[in-house]
Tab-separated table of C-alpha atoms in Angstrom:
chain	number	residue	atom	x	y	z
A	1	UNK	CA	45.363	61.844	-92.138
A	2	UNK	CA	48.524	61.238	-93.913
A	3	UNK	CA	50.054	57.161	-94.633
A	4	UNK	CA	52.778	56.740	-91.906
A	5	UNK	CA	55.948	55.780	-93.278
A	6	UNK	CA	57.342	52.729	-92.363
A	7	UNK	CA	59.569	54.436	-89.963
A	8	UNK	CA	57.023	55.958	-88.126
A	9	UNK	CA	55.185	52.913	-87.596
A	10	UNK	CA	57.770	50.902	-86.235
A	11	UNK	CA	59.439	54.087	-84.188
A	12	UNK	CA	60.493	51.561	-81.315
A	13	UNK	CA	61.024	48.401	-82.613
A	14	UNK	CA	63.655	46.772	-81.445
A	15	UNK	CA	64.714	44.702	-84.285
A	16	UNK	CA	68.120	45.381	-84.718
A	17	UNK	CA	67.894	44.191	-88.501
A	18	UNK	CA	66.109	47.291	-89.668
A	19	UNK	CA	68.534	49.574	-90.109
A	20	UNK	CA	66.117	52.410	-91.840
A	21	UNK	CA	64.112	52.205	-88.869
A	22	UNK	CA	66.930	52.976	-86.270
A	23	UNK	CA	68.632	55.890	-88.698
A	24	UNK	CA	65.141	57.571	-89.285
A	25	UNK	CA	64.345	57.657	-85.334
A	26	UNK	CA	67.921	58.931	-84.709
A	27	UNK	CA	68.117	61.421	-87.202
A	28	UNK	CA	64.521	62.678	-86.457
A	29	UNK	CA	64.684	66.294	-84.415
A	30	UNK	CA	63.560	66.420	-80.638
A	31	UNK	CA	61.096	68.626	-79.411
A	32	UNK	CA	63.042	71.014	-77.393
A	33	UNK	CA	64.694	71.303	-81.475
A	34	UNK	CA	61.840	71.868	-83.071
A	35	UNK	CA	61.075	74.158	-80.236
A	36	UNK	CA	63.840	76.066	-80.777
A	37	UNK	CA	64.099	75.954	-84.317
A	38	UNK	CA	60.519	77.800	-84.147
A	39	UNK	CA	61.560	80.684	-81.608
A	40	UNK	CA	64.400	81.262	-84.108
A	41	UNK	CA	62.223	81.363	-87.288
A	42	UNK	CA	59.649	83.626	-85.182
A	43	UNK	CA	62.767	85.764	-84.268
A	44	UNK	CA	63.666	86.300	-88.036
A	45	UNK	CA	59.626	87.289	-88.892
A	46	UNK	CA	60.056	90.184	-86.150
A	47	UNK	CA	57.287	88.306	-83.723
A	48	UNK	CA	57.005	89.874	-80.524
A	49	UNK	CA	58.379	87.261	-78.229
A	50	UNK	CA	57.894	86.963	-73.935
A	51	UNK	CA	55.240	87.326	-71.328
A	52	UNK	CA	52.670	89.737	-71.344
A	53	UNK	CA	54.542	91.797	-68.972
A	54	UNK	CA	58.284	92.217	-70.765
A	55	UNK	CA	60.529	92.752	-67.802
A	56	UNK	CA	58.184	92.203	-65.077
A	57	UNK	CA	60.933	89.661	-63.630
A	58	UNK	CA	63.381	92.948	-62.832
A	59	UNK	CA	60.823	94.415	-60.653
A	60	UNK	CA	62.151	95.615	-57.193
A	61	UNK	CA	61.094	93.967	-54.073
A	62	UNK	CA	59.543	97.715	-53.368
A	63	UNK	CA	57.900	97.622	-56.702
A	64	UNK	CA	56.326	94.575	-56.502
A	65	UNK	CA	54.941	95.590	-53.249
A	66	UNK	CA	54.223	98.669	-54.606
A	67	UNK	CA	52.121	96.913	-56.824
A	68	UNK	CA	50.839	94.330	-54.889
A	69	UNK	CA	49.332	97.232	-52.333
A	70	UNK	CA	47.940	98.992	-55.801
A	71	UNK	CA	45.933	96.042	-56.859
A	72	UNK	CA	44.332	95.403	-52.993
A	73	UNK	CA	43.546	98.810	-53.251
A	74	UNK	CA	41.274	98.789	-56.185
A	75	UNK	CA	39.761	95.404	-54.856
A	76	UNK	CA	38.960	96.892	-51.407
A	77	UNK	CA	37.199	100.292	-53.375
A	78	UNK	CA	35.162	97.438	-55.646
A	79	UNK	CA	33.842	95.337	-52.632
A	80	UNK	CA	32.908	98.699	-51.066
A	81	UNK	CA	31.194	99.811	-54.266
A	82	UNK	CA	27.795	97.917	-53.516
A	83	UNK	CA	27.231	99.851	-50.097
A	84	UNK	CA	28.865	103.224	-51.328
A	85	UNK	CA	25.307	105.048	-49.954
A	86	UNK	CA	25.010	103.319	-46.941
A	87	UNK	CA	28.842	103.417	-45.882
A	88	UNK	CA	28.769	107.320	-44.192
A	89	UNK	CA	25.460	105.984	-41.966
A	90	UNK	CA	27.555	102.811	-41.119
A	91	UNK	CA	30.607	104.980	-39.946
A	92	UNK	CA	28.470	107.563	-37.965
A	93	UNK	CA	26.363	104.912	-36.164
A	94	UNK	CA	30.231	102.704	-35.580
A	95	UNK	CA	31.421	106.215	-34.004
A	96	UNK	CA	28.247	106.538	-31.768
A	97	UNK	CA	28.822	103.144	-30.353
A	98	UNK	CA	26.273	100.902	-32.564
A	99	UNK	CA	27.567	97.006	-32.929
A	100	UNK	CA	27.857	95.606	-35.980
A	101	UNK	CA	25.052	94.017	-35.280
A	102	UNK	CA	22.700	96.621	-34.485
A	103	UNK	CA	24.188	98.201	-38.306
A	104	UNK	CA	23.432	95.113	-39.469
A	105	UNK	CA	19.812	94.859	-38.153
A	106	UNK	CA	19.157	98.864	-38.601
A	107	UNK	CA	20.642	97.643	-42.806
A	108	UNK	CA	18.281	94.575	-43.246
A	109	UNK	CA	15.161	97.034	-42.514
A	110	UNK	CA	15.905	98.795	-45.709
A	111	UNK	CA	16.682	95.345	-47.615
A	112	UNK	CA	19.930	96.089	-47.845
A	113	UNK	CA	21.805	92.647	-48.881
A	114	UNK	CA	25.244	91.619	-50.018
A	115	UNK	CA	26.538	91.364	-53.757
A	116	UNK	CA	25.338	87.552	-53.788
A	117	UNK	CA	21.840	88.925	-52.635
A	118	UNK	CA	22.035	87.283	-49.086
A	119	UNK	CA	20.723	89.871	-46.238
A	120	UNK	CA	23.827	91.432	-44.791
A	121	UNK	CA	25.002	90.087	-41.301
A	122	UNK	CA	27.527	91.562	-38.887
A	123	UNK	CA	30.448	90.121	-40.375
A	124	UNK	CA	29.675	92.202	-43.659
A	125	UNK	CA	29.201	95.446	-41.756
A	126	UNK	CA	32.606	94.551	-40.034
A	127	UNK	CA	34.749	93.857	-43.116
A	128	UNK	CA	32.626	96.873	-44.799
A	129	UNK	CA	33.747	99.232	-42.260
A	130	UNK	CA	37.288	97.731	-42.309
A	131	UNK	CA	38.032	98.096	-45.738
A	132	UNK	CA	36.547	101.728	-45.556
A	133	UNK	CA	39.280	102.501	-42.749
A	134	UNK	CA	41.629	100.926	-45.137
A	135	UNK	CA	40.590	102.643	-48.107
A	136	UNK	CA	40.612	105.803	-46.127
A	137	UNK	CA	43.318	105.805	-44.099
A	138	UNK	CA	45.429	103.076	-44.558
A	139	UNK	CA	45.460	101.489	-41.254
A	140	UNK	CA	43.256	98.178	-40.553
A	141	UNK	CA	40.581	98.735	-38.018
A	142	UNK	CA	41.145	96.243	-34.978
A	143	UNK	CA	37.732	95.451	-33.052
C-alpha cells in the first residue's frame, strides 16, 4: 500500500489555513470524470462498448413479444421433457375422461415422479397436460 500524501489524509479537513489541502481536493477529478475519461480511452483502443445485446432497446413492442412468447416456448418443451414417454398415455386417458387424479395414481404405479424426485400428484398431470396443449396448439387448456 502506497504512503498517502498529505492531501489525501486530510481530504476533509476543514482548516481553512491549509491551502494545499483545499487546492488538491478541488483539483482532484470526480468519478463520473474518471468514468468518462475511461470510456473515452476504451473508445480510442477499439473496445467493444454496450450491453450484451447492442440494440436490444429498439426492439418493437411486437418483437419483444415475439420474443418473450419464443423463450416460454422453449421453457414449456423443457418442463415437458421429463415425461416426454408418458405424455401420449396422459392425453389418451384425459380424452377418455380419466381425472388428473386417476393419471396421477395410474403414473405413481410405474414410479413415475417429478424432476425434484417427489411422486407426481394431480397438479403435475394438470400443468403437464396444459403445457402439452400449449406446446401443441397454442391455446391454454381450461379445466
Amino acid at each position: 500500500m502506497r504512503a498517502l500524501r498529505p492531501a489525501e489524509k486530510h481530504a476533509h479537513a476543514e482548516r481553512p489555513d491549509d491551502e494545499y489541502c483545499r487546492i488538491s481536493v478541488e483539483l482532484r477529478p470526480t468519478r463520473s470524470e474518471l468514468i468518462r475519461a475511461g470510456i473515452a480511452r476504451a473508445k480510442a483502443w477499439g473496445a467493444p462498448l454496450g450491453g450484451r445485446h447492442p440494440g436490444a432497446h429498439q426492439l418493437t413492442k411486437a418483437e419483444i413479444q415475439r420474443g418473450a412468447r419464443a423463450s416460454a416456448l422453449k421453457k414449456m418443451q423443457k418442463a415437458n421433457e421429463p415425461y416426454r414417454q408418458w405424455i401420449p398415455g396422459m392425453t389418451r386417458k384425459r380424452l377418455a375422461n380419466w381425472s388428473c387424479e386417476r393419471i396421477a395414481r395410474w403414473l405413481r404405479r410405474f414410479g413415475v415422479r417429478t424432476a425434484n424426485g417427489v411422486p407426481i400428484t394431480r397438479r403435475h398431470v394438470d400443468r403437464i397436460l396444459a403445457r402439452e396443449m400449449e406446446l401443441k396448439f397454442g391455446a391454454v387448456l381450461i379445466a
